[in-house]
PDB file of C-alpha atoms in Angstrom:
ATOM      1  CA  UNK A   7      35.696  96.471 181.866  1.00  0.00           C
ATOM      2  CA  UNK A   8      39.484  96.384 182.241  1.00  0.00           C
ATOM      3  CA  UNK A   9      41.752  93.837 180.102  1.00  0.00           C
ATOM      4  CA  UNK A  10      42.320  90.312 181.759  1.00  0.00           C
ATOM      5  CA  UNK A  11      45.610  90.257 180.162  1.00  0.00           C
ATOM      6  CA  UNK A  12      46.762  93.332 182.573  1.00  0.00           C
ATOM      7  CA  UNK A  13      44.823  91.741 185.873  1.00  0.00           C
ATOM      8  CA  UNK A  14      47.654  90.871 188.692  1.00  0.00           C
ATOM      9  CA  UNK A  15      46.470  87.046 188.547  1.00  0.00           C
ATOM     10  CA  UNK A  16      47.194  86.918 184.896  1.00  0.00           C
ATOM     11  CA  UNK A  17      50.500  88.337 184.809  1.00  0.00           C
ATOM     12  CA  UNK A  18      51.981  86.371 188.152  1.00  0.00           C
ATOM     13  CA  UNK A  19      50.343  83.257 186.450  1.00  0.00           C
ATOM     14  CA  UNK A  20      52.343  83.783 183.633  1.00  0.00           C
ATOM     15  CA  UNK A  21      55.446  84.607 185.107  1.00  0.00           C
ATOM     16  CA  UNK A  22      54.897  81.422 187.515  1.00  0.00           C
ATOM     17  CA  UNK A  23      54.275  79.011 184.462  1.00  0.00           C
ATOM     18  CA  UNK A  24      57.266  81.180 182.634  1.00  0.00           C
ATOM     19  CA  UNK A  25      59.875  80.319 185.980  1.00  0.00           C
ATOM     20  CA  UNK A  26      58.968  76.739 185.897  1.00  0.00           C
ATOM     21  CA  UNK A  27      59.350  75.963 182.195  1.00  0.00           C
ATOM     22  CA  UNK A  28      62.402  77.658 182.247  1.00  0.00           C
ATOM     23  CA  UNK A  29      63.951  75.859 185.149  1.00  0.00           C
ATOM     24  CA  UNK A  30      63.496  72.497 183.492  1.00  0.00           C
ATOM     25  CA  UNK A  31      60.413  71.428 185.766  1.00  0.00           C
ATOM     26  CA  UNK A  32      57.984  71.516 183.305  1.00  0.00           C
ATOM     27  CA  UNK A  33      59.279  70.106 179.840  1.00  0.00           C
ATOM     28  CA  UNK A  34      56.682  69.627 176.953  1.00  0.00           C
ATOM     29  CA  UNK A  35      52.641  69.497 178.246  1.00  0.00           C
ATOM     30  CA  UNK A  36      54.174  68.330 181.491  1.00  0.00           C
ATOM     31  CA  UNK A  37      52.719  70.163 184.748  1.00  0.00           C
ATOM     32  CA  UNK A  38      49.992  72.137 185.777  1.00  0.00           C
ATOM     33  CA  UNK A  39      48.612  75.027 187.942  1.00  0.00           C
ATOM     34  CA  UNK A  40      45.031  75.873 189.584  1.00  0.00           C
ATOM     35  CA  UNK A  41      44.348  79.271 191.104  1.00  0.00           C
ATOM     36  CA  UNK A  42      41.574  79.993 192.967  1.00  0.00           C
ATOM     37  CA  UNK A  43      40.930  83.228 192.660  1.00  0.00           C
ATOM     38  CA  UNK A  44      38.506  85.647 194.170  1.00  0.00           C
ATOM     39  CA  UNK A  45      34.548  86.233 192.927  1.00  0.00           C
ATOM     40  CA  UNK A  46      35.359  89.959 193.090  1.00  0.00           C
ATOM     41  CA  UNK A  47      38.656  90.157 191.374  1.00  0.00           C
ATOM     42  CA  UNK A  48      37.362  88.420 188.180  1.00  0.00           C
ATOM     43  CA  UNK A  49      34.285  90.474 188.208  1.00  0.00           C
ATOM     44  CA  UNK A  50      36.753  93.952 187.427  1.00  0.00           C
ATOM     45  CA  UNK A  51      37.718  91.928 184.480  1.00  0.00           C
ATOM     46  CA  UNK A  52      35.072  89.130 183.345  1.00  0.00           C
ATOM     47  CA  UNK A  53      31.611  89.554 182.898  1.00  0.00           C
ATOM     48  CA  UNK A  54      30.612  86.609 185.267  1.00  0.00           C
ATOM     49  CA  UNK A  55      27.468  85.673 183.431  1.00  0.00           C
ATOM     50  CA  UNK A  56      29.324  85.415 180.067  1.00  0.00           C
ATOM     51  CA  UNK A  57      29.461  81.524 179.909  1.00  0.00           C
ATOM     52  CA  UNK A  58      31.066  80.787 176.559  1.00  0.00           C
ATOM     53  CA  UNK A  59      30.918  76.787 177.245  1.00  0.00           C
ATOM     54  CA  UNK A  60      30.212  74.335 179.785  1.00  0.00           C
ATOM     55  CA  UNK A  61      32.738  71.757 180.253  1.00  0.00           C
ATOM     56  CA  UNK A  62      32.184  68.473 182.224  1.00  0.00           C
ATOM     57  CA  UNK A  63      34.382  67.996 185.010  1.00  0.00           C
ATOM     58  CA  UNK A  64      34.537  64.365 185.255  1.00  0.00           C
ATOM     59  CA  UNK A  65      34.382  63.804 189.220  1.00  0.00           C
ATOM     60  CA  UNK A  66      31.119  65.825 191.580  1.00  0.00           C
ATOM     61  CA  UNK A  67      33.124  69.125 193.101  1.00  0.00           C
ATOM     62  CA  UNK A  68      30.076  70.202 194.536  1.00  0.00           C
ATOM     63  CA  UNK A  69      32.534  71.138 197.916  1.00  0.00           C
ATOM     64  CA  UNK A  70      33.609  73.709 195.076  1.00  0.00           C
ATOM     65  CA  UNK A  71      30.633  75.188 193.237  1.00  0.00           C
ATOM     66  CA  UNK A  72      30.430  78.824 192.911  1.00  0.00           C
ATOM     67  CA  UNK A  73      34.475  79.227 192.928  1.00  0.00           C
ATOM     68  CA  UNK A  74      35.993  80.479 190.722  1.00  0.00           C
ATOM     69  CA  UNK A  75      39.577  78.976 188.798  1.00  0.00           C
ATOM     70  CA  UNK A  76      42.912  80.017 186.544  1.00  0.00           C
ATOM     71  CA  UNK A  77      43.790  76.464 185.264  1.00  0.00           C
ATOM     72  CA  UNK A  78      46.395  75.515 182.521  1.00  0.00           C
ATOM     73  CA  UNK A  79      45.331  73.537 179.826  1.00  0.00           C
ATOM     74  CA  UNK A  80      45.405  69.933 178.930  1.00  0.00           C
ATOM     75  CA  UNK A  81      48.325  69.135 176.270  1.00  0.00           C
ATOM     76  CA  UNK A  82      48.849  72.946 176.615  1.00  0.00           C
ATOM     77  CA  UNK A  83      53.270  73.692 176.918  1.00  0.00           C
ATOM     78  CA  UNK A  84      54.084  76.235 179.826  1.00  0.00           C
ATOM     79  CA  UNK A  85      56.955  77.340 177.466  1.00  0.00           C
ATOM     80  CA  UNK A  86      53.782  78.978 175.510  1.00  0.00           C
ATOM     81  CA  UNK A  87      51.675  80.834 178.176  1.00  0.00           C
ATOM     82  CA  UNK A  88      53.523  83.718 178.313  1.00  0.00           C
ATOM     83  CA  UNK A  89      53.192  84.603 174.809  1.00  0.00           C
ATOM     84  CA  UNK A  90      49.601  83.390 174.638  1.00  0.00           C
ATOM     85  CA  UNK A  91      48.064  82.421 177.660  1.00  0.00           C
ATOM     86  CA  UNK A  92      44.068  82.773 176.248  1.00  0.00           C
ATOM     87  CA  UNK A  93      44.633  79.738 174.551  1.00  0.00           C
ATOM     88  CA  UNK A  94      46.874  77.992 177.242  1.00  0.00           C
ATOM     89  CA  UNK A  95      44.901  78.517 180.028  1.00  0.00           C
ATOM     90  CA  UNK A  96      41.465  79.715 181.211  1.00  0.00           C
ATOM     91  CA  UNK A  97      39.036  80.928 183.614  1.00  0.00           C
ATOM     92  CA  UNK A  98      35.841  78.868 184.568  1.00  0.00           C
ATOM     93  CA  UNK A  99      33.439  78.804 187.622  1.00  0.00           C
ATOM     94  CA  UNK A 100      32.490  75.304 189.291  1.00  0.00           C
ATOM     95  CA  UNK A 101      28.751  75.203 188.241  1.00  0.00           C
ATOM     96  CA  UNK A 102      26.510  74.715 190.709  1.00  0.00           C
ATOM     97  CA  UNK A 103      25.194  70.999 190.637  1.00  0.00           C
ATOM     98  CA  UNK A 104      29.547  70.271 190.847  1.00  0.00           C
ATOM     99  CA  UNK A 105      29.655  68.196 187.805  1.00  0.00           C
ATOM    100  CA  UNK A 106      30.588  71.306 185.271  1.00  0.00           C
ATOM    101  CA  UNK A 107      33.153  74.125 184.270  1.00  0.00           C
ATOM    102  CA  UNK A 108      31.272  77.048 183.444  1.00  0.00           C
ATOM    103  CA  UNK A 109      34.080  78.762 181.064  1.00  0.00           C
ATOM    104  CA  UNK A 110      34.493  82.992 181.053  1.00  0.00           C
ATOM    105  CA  UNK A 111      37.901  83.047 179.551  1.00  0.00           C
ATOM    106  CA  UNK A 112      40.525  81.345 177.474  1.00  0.00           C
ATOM    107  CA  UNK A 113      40.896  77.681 175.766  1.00  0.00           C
ATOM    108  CA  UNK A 114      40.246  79.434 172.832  1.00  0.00           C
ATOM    109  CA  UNK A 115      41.337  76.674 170.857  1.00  0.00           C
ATOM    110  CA  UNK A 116      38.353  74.888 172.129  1.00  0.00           C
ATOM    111  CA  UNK A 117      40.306  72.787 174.752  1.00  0.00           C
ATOM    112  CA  UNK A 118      39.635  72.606 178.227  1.00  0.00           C
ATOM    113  CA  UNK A 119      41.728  72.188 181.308  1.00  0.00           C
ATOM    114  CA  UNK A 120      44.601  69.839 182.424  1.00  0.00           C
ATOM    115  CA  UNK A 121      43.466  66.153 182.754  1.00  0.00           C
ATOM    116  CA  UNK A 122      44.744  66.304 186.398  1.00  0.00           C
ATOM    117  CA  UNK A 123      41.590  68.699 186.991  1.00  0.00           C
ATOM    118  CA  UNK A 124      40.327  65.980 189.495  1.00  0.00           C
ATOM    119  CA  UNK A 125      43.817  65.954 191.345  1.00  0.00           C
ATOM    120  CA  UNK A 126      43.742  69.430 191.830  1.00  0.00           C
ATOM    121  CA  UNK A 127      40.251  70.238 193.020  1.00  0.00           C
ATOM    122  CA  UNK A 128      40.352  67.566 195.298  1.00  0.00           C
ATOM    123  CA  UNK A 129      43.488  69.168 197.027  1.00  0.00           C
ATOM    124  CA  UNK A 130      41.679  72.363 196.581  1.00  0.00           C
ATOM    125  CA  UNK A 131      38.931  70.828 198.803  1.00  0.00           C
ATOM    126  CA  UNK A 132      41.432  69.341 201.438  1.00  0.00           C
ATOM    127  CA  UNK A 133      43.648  72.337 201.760  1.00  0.00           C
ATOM    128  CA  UNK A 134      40.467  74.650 202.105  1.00  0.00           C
ATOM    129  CA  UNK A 135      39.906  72.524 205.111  1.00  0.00           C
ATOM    130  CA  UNK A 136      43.178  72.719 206.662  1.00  0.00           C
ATOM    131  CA  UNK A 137      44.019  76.715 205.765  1.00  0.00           C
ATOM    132  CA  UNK A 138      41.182  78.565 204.142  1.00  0.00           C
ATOM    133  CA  UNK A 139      43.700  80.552 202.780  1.00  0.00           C
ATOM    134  CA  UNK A 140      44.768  78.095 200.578  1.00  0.00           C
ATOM    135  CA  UNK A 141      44.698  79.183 196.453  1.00  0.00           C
ATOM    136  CA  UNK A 142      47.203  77.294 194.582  1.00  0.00           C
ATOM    137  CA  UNK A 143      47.815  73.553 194.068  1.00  0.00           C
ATOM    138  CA  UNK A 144      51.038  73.267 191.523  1.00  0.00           C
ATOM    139  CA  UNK A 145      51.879  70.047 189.742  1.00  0.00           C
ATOM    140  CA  UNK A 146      56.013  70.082 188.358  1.00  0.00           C
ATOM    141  CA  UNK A 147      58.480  67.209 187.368  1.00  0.00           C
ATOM    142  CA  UNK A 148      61.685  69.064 189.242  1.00  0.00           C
ATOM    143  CA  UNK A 149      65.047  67.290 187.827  1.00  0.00           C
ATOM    144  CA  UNK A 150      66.514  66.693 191.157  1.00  0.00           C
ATOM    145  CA  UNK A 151      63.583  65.867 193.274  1.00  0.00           C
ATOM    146  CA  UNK A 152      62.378  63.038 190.688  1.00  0.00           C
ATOM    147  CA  UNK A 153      65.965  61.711 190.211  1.00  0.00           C
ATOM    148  CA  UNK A 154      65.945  61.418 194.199  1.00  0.00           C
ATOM    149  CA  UNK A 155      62.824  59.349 194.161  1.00  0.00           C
ATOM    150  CA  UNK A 156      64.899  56.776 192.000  1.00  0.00           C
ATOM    151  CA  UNK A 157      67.730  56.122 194.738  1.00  0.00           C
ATOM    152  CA  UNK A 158      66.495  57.256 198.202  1.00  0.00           C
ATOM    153  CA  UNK A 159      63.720  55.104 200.063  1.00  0.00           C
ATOM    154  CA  UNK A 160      60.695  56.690 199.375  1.00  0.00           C
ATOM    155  CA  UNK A 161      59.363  56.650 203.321  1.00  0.00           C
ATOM    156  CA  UNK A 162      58.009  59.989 204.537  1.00  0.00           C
ATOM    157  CA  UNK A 163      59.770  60.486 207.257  1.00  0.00           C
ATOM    158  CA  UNK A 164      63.172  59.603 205.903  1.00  0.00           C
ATOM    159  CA  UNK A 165      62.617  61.809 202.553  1.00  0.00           C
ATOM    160  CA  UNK A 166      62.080  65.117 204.475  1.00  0.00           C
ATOM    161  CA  UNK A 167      64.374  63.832 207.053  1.00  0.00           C
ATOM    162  CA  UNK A 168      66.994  63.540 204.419  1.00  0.00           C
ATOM    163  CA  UNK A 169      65.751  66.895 202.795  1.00  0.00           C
ATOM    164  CA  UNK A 170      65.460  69.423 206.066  1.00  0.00           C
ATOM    165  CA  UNK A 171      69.520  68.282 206.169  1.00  0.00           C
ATOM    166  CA  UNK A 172      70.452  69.469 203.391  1.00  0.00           C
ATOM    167  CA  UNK A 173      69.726  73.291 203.511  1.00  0.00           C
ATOM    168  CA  UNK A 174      69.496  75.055 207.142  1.00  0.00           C
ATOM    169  CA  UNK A 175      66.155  76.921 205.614  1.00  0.00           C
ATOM    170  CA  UNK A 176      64.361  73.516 204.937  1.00  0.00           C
ATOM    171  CA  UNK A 177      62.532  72.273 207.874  1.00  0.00           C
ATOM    172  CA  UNK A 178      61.663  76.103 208.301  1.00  0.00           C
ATOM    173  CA  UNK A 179      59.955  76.543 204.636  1.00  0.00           C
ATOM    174  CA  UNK A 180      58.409  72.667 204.883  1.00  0.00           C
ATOM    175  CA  UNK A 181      58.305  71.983 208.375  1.00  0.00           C
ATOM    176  CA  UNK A 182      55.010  69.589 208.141  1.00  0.00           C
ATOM    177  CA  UNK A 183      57.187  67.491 205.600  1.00  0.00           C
ATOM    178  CA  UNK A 184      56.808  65.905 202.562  1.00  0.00           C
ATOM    179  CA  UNK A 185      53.781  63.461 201.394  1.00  0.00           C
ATOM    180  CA  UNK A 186      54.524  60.506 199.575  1.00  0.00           C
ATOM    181  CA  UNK A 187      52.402  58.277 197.384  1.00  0.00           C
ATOM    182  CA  UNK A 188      53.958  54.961 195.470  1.00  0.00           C
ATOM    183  CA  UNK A 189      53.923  55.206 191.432  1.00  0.00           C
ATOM    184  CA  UNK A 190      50.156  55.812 190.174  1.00  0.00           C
ATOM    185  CA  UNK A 191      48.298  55.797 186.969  1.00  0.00           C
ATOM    186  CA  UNK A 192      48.204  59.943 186.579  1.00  0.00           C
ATOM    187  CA  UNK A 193      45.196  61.541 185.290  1.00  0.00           C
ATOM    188  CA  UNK A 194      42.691  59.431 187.131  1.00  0.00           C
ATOM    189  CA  UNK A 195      40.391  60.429 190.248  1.00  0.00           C
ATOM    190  CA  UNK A 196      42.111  57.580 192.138  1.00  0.00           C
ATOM    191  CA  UNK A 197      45.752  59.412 192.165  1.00  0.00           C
ATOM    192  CA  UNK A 198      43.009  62.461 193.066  1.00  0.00           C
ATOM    193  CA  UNK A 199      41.601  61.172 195.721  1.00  0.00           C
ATOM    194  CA  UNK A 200      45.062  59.707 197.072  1.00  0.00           C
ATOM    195  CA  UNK A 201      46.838  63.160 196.648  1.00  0.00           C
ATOM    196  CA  UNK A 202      43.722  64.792 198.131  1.00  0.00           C
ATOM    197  CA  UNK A 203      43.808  62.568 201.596  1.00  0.00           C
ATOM    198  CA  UNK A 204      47.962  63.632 201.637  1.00  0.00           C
ATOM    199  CA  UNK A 205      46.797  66.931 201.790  1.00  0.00           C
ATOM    200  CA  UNK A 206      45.139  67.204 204.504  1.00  0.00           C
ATOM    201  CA  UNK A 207      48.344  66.709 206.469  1.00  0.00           C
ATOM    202  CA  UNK A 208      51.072  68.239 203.787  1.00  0.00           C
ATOM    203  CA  UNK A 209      51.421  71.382 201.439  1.00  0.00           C
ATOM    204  CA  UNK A 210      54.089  69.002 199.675  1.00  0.00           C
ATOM    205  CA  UNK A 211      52.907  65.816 198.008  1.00  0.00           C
ATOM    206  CA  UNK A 212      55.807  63.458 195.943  1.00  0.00           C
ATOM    207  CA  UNK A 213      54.244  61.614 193.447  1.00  0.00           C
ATOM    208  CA  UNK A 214      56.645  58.429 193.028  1.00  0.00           C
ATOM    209  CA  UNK A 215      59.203  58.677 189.823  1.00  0.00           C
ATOM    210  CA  UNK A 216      56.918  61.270 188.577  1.00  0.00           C
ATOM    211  CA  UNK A 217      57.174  64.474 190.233  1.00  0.00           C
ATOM    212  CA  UNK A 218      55.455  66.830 192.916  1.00  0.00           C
ATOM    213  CA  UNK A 219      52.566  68.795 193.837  1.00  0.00           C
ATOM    214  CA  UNK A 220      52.293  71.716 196.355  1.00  0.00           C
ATOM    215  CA  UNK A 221      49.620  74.408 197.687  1.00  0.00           C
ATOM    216  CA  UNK A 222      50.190  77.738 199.091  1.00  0.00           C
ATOM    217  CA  UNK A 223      48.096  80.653 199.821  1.00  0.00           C
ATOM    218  CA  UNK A 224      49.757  82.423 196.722  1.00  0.00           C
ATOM    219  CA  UNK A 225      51.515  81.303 193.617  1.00  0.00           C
ATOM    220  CA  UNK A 226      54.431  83.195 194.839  1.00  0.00           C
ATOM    221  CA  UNK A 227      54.577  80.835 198.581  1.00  0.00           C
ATOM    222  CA  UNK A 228      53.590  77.394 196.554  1.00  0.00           C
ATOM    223  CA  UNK A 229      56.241  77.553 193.671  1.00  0.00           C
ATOM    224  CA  UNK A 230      58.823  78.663 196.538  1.00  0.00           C
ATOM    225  CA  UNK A 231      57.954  75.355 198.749  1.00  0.00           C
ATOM    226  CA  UNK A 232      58.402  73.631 195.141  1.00  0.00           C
ATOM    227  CA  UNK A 233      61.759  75.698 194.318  1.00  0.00           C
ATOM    228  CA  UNK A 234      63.202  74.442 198.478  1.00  0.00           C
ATOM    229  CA  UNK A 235      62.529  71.152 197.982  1.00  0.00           C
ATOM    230  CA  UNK A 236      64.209  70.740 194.379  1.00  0.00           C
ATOM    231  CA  UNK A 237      67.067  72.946 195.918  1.00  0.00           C
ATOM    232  CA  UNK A 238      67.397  70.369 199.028  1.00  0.00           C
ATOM    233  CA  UNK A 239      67.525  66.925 196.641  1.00  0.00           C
ATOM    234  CA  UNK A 240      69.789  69.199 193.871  1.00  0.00           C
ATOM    235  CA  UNK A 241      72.370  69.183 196.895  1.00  0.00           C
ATOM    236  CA  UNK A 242      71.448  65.503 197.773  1.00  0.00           C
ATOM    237  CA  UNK A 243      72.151  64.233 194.571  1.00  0.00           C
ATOM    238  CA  UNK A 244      75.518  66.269 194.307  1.00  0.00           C
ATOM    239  CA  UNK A 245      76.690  64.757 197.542  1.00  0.00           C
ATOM    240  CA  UNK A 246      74.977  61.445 198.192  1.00  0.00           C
ATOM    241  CA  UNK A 247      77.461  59.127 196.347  1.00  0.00           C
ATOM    242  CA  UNK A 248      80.479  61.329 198.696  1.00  0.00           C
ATOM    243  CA  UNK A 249      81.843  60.422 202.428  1.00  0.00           C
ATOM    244  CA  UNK A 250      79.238  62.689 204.456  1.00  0.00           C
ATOM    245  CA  UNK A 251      81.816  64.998 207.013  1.00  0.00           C
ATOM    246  CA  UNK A 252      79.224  67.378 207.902  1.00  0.00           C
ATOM    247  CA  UNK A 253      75.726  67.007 208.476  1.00  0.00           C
ATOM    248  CA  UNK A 254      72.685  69.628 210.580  1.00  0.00           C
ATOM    249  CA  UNK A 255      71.873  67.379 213.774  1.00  0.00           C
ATOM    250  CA  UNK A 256      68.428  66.964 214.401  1.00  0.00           C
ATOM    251  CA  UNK A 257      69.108  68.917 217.440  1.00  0.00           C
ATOM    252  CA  UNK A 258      70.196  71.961 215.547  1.00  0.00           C
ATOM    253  CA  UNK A 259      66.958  71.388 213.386  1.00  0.00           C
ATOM    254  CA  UNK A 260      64.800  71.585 216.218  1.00  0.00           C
ATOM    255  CA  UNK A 261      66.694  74.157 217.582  1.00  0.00           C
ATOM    256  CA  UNK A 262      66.033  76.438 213.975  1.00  0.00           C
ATOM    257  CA  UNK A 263      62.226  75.366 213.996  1.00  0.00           C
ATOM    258  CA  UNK A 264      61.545  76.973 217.280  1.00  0.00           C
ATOM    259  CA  UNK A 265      63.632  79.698 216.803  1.00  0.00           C
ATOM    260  CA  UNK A 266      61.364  80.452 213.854  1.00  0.00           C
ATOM    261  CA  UNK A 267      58.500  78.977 215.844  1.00  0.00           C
ATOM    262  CA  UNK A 268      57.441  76.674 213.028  1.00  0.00           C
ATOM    263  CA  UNK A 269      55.130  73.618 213.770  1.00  0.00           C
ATOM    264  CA  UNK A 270      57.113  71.314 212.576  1.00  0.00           C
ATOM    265  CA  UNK A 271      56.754  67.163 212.606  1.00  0.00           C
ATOM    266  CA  UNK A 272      58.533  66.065 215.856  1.00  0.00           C
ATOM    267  CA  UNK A 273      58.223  62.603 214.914  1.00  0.00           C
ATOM    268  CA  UNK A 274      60.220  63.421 211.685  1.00  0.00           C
ATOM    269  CA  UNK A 275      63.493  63.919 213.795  1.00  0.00           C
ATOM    270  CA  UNK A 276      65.276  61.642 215.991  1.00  0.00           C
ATOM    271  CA  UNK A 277      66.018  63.062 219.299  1.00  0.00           C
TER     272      UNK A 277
END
């Protein structure tokens, strides 16, 4: 059976969790990634019926059972994954009555998984829905997008609105917009449940003055929807206390979406 350190998930995990730490999103334990990966590719490199632990999952992800997930670990530092990411991370299997992580690899430590588990499968669930594609919810505390929640209103509409202006590329890499919940206790099923329910409208989801979360179909896609958003409020922030000369219309930003031939949220723009 091949090494799990060499497998492609592994390595663009790392280099994922590696890009984020070192970009300032993801200071200390803060942050965290889920991967859904594939039944088949873990089998090349796991034996799937070598359960080293069961975990308890705290919340029923019976929606989930059978699937298979990469998670970071809880009080775990992305700054460390690279160099060790068996203890940092791991590989478990929803059990089948939902309530359990059946672990195959890592927390060798004897930890277990981020406390924003709950968070994460719960978008898993919703984003299944909406794009069965879907493989990657990310969690980050971006500088510029969380110093933005602090001095822009934090409506939905005028967040992206304010965001697709700043870079001509935005409302084509985000054009369903950016999700927005108020200030909530983290760690808890309720923030789960709320982040879930904004997910089954956005890939993007603000949580208020404490950071973001955003799915993709690959780690690649979901830390890139992360990386346009945090460039969009970088360039807010550097401009927003200046006289504004220049601005994209909302003509011209309709005019890129169906260039592009994006879905994008008419009701986000005012024509």
């Amino acid at each position: 059976m091949a090494n799990v350190l060499n497998a492609p998930f592994i390595r663009s995990f790392v280099k994922t969790t590696s890009n984020m730490y070192r970009l300032g999103w993801d200071e200390r334990n803060g942050g965290n990634i889920s991967y859904l990966l594939k039944e088949e590719e873990v089998a090349e490199y796991l034996d799937l019926n070598g359960v080293i632990r069961t975990i308890p999952l705290g919340f029923d992800a019976k929606a989930l059972a059978g699937k298979y997930f990469l998670v970071t670990g809880t009080g775990k530092y992305f700054k460390n994954v690279e160099e060790d990411p068996e203890t940092n991370a791991g590989i478990f299997r929803i059990a089948a009555n939902g309530l359990d992580a059946e672990l195959l690899w890592g927390y060798k430590d004897g930890g277990k998984f981020t406390s924003e588990l709950p968070a994460h499968l719960m978008s898993h669930i919703a984003r299944l829905k909406a794009d069965p594609e879907n493989r990657v919810v990310l969690h980050s505390h971006p500088t510029y997008t969380l110093a933005m929640n602090f001095v822009h209103e934090l409506d939905e509409k005028k967040f992206t609105h304010t965001l697709w202006e700043m870079c001509t590329e935005c409302i084509v890499v985000f054009p369903d917009g950016v999700g927005i919940l108020p200030w909530m206790l983290c760690g808890t099923n309720s923030i789960g449940e709320a982040t879930a329910k904004k997910m089954e409208e956005f890939r993007l989801v603000v949580w208020g003055m404490h950071g973001i979360y955003g799915s993709g179909k690959t780690l690649d896609e979901t830390f890139g929807l992360v990386e346009t958003v945090e460039k969009a409020a970088q360039i807010y922030m550097l401009t927003a206390h200046l006289p504004r000369l220049n601005t994209i219309k909302d003509s011209e930003m309709k005019e890129l979406a169906e260039f592009f031939g994006v879905n994008y949220r008419k009701d986000f723009l005012n024509l």
